[in-house]
mmCIF file with all atom_site columns, C-alpha atoms in Angstrom:
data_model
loop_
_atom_site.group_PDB
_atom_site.id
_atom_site.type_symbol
_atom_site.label_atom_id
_atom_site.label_alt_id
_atom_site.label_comp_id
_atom_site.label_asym_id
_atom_site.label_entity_id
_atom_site.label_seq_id
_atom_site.pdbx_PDB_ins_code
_atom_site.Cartn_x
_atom_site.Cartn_y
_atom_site.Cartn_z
_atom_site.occupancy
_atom_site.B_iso_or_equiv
_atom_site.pdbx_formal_charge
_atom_site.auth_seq_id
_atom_site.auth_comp_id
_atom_site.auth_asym_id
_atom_site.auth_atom_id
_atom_site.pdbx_PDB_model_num
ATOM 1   C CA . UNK A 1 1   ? 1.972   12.519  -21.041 1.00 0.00 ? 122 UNK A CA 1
ATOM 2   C CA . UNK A 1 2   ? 4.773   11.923  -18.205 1.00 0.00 ? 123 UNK A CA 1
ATOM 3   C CA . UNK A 1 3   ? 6.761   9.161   -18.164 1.00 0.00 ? 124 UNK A CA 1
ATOM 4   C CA . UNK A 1 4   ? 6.961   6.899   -15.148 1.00 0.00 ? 125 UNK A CA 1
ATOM 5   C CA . UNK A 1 5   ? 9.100   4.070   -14.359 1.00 0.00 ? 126 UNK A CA 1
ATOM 6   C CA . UNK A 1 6   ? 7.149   1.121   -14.617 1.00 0.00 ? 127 UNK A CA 1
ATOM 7   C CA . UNK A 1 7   ? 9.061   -0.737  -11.670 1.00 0.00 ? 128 UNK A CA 1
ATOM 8   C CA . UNK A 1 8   ? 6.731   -3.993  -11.387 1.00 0.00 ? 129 UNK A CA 1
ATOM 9   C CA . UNK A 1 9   ? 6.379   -5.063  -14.816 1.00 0.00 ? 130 UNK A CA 1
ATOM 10  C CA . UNK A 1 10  ? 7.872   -7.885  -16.517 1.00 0.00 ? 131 UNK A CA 1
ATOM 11  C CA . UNK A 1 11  ? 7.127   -9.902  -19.822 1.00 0.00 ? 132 UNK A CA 1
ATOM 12  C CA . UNK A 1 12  ? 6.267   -13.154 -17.643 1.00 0.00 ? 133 UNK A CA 1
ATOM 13  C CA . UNK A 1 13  ? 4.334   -10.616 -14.645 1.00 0.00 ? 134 UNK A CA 1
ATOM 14  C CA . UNK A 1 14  ? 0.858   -11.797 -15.266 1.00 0.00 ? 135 UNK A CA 1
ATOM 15  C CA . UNK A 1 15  ? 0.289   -10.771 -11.413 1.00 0.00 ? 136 UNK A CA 1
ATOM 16  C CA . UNK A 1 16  ? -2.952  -8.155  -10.727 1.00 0.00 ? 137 UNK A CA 1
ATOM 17  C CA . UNK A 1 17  ? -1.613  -4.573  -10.377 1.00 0.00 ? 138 UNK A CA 1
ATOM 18  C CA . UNK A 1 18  ? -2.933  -0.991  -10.828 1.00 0.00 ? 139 UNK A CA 1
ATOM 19  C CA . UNK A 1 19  ? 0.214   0.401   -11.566 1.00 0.00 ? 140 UNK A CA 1
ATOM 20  C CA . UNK A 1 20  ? -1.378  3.434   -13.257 1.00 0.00 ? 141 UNK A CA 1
ATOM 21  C CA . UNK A 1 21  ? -3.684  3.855   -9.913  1.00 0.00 ? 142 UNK A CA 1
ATOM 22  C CA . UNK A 1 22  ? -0.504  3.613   -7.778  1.00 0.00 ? 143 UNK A CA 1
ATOM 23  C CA . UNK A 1 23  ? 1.304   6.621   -9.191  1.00 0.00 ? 144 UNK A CA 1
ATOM 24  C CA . UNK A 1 24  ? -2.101  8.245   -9.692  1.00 0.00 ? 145 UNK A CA 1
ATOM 25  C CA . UNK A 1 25  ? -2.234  7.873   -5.267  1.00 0.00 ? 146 UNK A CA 1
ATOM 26  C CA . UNK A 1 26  ? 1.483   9.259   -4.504  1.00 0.00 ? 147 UNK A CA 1
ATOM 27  C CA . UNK A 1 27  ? 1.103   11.731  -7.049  1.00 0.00 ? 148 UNK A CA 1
ATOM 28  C CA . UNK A 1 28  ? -1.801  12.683  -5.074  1.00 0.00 ? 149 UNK A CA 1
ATOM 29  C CA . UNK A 1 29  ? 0.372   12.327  -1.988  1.00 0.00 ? 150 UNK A CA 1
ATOM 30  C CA . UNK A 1 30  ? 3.198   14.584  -3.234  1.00 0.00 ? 151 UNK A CA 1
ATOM 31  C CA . UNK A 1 31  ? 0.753   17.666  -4.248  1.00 0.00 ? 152 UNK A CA 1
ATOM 32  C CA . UNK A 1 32  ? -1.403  18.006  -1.181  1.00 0.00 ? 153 UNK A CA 1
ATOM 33  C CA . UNK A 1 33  ? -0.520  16.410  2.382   1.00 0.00 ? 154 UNK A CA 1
ATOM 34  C CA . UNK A 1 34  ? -3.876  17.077  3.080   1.00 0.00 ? 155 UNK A CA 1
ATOM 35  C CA . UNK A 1 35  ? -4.881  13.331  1.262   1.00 0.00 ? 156 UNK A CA 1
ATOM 36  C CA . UNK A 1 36  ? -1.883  11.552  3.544   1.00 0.00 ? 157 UNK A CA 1
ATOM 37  C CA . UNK A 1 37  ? -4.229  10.245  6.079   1.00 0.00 ? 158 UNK A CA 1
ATOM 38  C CA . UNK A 1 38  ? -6.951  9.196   3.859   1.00 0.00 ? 159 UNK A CA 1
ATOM 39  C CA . UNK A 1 39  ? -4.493  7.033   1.402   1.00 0.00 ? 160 UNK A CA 1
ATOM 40  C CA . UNK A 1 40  ? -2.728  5.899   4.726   1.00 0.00 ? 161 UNK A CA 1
ATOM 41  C CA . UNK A 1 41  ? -6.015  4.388   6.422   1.00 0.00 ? 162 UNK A CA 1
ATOM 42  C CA . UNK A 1 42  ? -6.823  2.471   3.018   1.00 0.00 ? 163 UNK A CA 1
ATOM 43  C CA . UNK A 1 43  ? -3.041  1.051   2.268   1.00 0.00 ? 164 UNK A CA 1
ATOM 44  C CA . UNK A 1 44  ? -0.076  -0.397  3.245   1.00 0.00 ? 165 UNK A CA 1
ATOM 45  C CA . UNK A 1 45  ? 3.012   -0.174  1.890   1.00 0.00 ? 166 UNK A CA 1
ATOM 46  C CA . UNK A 1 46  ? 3.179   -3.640  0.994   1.00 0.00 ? 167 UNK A CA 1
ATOM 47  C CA . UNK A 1 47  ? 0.250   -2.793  -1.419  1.00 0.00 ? 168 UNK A CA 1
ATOM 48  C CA . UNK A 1 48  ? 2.360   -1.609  -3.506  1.00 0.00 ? 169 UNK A CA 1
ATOM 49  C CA . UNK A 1 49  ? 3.466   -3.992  -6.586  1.00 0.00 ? 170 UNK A CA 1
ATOM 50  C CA . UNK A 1 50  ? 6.818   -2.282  -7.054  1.00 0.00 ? 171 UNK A CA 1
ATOM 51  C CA . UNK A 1 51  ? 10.024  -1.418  -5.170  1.00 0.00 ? 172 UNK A CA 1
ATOM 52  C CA . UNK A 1 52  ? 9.872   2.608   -6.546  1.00 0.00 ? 173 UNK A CA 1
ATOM 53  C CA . UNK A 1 53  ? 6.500   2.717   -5.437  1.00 0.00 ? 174 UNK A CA 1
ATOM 54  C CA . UNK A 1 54  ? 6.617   1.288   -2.018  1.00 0.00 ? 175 UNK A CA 1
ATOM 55  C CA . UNK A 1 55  ? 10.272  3.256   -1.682  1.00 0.00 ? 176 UNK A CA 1
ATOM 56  C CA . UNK A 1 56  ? 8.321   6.602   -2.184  1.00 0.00 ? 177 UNK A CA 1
ATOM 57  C CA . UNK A 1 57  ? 5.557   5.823   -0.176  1.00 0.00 ? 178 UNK A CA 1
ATOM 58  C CA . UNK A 1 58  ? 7.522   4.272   3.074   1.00 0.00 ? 179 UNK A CA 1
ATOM 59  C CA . UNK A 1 59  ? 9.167   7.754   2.420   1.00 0.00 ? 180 UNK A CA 1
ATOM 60  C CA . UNK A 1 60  ? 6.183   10.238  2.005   1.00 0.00 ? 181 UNK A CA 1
ATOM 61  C CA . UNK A 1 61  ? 4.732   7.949   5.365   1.00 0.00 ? 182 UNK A CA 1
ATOM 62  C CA . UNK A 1 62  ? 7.812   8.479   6.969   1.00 0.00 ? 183 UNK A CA 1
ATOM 63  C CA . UNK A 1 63  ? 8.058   11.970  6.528   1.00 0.00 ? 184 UNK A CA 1
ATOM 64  C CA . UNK A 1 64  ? 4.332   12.837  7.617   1.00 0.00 ? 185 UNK A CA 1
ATOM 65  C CA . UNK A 1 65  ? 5.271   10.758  10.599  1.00 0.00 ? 186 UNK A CA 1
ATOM 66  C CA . UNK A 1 66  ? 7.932   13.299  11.660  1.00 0.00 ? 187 UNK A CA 1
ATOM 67  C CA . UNK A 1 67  ? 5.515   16.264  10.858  1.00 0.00 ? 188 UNK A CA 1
ATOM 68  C CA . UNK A 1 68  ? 7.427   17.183  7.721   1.00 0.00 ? 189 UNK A CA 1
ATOM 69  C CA . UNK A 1 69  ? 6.302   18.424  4.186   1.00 0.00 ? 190 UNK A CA 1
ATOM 70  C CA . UNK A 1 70  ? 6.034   15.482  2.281   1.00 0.00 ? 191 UNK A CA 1
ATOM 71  C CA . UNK A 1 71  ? 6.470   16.893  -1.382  1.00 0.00 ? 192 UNK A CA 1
ATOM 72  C CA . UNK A 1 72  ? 8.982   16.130  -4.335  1.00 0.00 ? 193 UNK A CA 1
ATOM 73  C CA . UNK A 1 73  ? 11.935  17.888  -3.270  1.00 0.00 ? 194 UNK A CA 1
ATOM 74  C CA . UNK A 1 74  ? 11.603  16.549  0.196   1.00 0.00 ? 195 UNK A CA 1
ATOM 75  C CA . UNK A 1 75  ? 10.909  12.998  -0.897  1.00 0.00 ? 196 UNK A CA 1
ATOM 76  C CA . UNK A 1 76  ? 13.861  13.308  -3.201  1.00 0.00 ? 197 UNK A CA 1
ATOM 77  C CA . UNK A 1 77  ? 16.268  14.607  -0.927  1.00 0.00 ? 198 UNK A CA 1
ATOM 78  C CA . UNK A 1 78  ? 15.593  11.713  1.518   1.00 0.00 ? 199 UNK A CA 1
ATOM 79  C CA . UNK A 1 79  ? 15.678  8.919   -1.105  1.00 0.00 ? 200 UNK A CA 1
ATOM 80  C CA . UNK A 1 80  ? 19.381  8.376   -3.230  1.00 0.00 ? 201 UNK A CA 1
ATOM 81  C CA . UNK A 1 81  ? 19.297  10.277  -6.914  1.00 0.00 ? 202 UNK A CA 1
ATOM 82  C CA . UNK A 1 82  ? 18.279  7.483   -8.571  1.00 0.00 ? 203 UNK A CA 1
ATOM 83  C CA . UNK A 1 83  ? 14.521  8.185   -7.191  1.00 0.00 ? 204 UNK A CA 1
ATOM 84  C CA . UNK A 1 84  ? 14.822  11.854  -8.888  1.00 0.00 ? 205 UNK A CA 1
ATOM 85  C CA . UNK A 1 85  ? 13.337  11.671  -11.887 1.00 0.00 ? 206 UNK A CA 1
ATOM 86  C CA . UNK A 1 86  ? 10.695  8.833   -10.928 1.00 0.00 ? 207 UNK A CA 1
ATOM 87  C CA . UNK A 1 87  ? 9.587   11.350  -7.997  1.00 0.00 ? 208 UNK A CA 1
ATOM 88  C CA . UNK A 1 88  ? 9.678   14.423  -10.468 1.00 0.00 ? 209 UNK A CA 1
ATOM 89  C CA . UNK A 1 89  ? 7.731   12.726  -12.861 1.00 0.00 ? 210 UNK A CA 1
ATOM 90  C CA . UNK A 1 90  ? 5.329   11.249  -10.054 1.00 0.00 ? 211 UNK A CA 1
ATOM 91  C CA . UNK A 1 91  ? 4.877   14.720  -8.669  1.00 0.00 ? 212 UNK A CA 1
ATOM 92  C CA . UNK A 1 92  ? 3.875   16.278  -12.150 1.00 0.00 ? 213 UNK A CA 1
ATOM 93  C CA . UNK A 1 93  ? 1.261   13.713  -13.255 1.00 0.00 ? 214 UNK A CA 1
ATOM 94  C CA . UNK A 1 94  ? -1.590  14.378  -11.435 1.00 0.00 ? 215 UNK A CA 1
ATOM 95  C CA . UNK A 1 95  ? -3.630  17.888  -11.189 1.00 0.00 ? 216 UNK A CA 1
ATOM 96  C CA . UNK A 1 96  ? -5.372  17.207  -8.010  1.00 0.00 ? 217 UNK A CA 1
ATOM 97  C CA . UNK A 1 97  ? -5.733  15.054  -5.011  1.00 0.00 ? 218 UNK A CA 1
ATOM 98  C CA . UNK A 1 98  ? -9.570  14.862  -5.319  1.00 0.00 ? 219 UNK A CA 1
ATOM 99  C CA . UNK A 1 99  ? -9.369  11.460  -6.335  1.00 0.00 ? 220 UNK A CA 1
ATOM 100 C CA . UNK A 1 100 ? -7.130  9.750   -4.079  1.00 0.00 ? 221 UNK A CA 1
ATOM 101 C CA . UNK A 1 101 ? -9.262  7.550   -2.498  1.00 0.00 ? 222 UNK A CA 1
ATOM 102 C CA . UNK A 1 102 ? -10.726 6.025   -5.434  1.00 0.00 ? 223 UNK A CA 1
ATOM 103 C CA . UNK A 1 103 ? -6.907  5.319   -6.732  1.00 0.00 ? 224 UNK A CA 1
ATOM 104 C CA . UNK A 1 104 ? -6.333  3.704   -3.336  1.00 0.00 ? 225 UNK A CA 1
ATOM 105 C CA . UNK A 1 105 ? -8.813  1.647   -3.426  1.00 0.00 ? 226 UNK A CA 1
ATOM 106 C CA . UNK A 1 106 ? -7.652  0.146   -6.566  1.00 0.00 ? 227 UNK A CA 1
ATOM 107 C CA . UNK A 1 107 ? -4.121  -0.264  -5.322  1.00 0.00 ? 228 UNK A CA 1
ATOM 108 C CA . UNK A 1 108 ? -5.818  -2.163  -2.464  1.00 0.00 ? 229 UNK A CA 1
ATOM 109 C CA . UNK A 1 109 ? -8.009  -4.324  -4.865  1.00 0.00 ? 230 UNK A CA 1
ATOM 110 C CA . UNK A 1 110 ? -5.175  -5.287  -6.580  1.00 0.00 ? 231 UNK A CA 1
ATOM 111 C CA . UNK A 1 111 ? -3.039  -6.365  -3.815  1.00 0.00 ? 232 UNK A CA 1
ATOM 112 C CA . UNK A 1 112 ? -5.762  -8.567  -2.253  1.00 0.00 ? 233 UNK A CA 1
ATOM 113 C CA . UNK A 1 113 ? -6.029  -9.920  -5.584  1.00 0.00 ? 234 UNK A CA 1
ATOM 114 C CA . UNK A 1 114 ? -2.048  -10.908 -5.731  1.00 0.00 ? 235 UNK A CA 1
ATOM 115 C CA . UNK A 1 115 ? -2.397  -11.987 -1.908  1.00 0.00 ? 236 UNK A CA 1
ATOM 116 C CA . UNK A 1 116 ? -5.341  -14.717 -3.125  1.00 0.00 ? 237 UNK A CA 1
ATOM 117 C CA . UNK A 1 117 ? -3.484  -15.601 -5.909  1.00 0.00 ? 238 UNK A CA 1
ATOM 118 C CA . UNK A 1 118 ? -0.873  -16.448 -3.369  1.00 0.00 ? 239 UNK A CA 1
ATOM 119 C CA . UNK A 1 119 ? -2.887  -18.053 -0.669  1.00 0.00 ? 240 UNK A CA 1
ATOM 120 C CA . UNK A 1 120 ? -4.638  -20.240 -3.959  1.00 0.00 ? 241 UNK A CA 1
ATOM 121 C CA . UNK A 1 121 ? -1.197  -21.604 -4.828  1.00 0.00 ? 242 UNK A CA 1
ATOM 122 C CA . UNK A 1 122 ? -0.276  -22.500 -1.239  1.00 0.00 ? 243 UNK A CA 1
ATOM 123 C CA . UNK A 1 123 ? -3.796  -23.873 -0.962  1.00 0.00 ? 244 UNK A CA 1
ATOM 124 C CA . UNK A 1 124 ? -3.158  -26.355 -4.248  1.00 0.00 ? 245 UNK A CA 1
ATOM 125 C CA . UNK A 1 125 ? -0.116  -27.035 -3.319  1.00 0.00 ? 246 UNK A CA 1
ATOM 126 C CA . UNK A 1 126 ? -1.206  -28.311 0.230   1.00 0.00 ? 247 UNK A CA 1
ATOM 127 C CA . UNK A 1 127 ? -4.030  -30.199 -1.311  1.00 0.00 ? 248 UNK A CA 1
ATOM 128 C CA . UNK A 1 128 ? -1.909  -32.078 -3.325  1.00 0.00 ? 249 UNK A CA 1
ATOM 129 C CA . UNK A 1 129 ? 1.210   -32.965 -1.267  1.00 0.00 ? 250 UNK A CA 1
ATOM 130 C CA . UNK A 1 130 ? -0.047  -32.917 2.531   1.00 0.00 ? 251 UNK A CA 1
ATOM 131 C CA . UNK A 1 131 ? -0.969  -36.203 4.066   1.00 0.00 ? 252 UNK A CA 1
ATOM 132 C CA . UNK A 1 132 ? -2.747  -35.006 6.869   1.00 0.00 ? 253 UNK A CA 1
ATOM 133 C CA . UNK A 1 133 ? -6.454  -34.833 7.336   1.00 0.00 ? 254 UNK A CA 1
ATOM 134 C CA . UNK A 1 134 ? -8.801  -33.470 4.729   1.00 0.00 ? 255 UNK A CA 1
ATOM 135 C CA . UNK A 1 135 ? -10.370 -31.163 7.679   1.00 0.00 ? 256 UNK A CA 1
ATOM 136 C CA . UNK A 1 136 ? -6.909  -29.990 9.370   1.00 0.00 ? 257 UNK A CA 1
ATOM 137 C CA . UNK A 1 137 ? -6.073  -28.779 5.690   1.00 0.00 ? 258 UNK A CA 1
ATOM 138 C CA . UNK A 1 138 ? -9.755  -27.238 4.723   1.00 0.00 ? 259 UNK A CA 1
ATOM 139 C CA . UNK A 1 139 ? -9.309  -25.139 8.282   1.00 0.00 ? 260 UNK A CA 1
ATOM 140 C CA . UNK A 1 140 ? -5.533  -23.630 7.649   1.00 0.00 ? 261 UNK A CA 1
ATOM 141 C CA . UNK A 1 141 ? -6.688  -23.406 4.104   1.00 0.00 ? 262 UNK A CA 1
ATOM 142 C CA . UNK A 1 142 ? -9.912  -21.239 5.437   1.00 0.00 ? 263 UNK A CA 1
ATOM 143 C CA . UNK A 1 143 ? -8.122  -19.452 7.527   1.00 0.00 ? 264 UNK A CA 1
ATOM 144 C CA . UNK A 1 144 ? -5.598  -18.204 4.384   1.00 0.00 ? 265 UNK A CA 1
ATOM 145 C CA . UNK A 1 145 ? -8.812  -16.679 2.888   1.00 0.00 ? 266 UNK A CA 1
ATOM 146 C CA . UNK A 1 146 ? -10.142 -15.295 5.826   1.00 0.00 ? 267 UNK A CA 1
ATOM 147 C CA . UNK A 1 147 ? -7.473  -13.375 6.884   1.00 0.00 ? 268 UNK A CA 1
ATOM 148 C CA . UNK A 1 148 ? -7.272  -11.585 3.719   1.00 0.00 ? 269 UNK A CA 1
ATOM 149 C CA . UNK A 1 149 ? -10.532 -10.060 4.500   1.00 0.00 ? 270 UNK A CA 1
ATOM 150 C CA . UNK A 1 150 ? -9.031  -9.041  8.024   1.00 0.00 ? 271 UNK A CA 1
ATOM 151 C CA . UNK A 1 151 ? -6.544  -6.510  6.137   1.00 0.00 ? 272 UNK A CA 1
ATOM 152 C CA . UNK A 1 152 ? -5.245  -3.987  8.511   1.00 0.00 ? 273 UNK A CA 1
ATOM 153 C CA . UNK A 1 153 ? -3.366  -0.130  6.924   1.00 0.00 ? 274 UNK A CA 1
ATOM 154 C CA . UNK A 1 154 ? 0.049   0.310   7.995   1.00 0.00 ? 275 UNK A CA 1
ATOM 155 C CA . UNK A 1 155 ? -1.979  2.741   10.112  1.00 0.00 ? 276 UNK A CA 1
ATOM 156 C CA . UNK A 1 156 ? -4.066  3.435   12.896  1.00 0.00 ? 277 UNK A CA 1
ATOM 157 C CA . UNK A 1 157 ? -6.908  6.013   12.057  1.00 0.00 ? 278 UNK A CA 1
ATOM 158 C CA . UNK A 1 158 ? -7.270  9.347   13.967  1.00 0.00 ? 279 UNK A CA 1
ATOM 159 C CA . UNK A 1 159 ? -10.525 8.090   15.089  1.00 0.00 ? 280 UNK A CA 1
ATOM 160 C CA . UNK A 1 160 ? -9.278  5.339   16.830  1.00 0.00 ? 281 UNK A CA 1
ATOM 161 C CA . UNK A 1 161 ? -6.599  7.618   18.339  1.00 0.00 ? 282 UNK A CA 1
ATOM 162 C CA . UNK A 1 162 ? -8.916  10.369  20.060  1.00 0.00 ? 283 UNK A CA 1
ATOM 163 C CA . UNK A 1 163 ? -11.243 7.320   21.194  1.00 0.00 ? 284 UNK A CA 1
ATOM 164 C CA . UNK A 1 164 ? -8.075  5.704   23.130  1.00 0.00 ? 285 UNK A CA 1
ATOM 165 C CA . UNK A 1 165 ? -6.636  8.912   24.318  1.00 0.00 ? 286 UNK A CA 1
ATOM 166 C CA . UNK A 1 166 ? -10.585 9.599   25.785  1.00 0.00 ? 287 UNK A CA 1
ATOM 167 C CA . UNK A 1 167 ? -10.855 6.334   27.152  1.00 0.00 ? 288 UNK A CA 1
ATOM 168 C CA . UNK A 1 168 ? -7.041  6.427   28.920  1.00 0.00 ? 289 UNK A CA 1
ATOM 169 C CA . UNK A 1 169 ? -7.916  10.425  30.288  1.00 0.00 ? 290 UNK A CA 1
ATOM 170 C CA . UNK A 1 170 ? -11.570 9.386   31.715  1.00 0.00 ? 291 UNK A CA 1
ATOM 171 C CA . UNK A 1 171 ? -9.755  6.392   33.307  1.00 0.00 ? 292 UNK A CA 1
ATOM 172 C CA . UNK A 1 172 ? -7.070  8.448   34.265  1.00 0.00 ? 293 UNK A CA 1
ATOM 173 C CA . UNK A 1 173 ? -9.851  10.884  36.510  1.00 0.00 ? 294 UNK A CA 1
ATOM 174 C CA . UNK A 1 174 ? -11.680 8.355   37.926  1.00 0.00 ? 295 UNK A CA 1
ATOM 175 C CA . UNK A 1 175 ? -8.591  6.602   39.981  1.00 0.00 ? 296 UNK A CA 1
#
């Protein structure tokens, strides 16, 4: 078994996480490129519970973005040393990318989680201190919920891409 930093765990971190699914999805990341685009339309990087983990994945993002290999040794030798052994370790725990998604999807699960958890506490805490009318604070307080079902990736998808690009070169020939 390989040993991974656990970077968002503490004794009193009672918080939802899938740390196991997180290093499971950029150890899919770091052995095939190919899964880059999938992960990036389901997350962003602040779905991530950890520092590490966001770290390496702001980096693999970044370096797909410039049309660079994203594996180990190139995520290592754009992060400082102390990443080395949490990206070597990363890039040796999974076999294959197939996957992926499914891991993603649990990263994302948990992050809406902590992100209700959050708008809950803000929502009790509003009930019980603010004065102002009971149907100003049940509209902000819908609103909280509702746009954590309006969750946008860090990234647009190719899709929407080609569609624009289309749309811009057919309006393009008809001026």
């Amino acid at each position: 078994r390989q040993r991974v930093r656990r970077s968002c765990v503490t004794q009193q971190d009672n918080k939802p996480k899938a740390l196991v699914a997180e290093h499971a999805v950029l150890s899919s990341m770091l052995l095939d490129n190919d899964c880059i685009p999938l992960v990036a339309a389901t997350l962003k990087s602040t779905d991530f519970c950890g520092v590490s983990e966001r770290t390496v994945y702001m980096t693999i993002m970044d370096l797909w973005d410039r049309s660079k290999p994203a594996e180990a040794v190139a995520v290592i030798s754009e992060l400082d040393e102390t990443y080395e052994t949490f990206v070597s370790d990363l890039s040796a725990m999974m076999g294959s990318s197939a996957n992926a998604k499914h891991h993603a999807d649990k990263v994302r699960d948990a992050a809406t989680r902590r992100d209700l958890a959050k708008a809950g506490r803000a929502i009790a805490n509003v009930a019980e201190t603010d004065r102002r009318p009971v149907a100003d604070i049940l509209g902000e307080s819908q609103a909280k919920i509702v746009g954590l079902s309006n969750r946008e990736p860090d990234v647009v998808s190719i899709t929407e891409v080609i569609s624009g690009a289309l749309k811009d070169a057919e309006a393009a020939s008809l001026a």
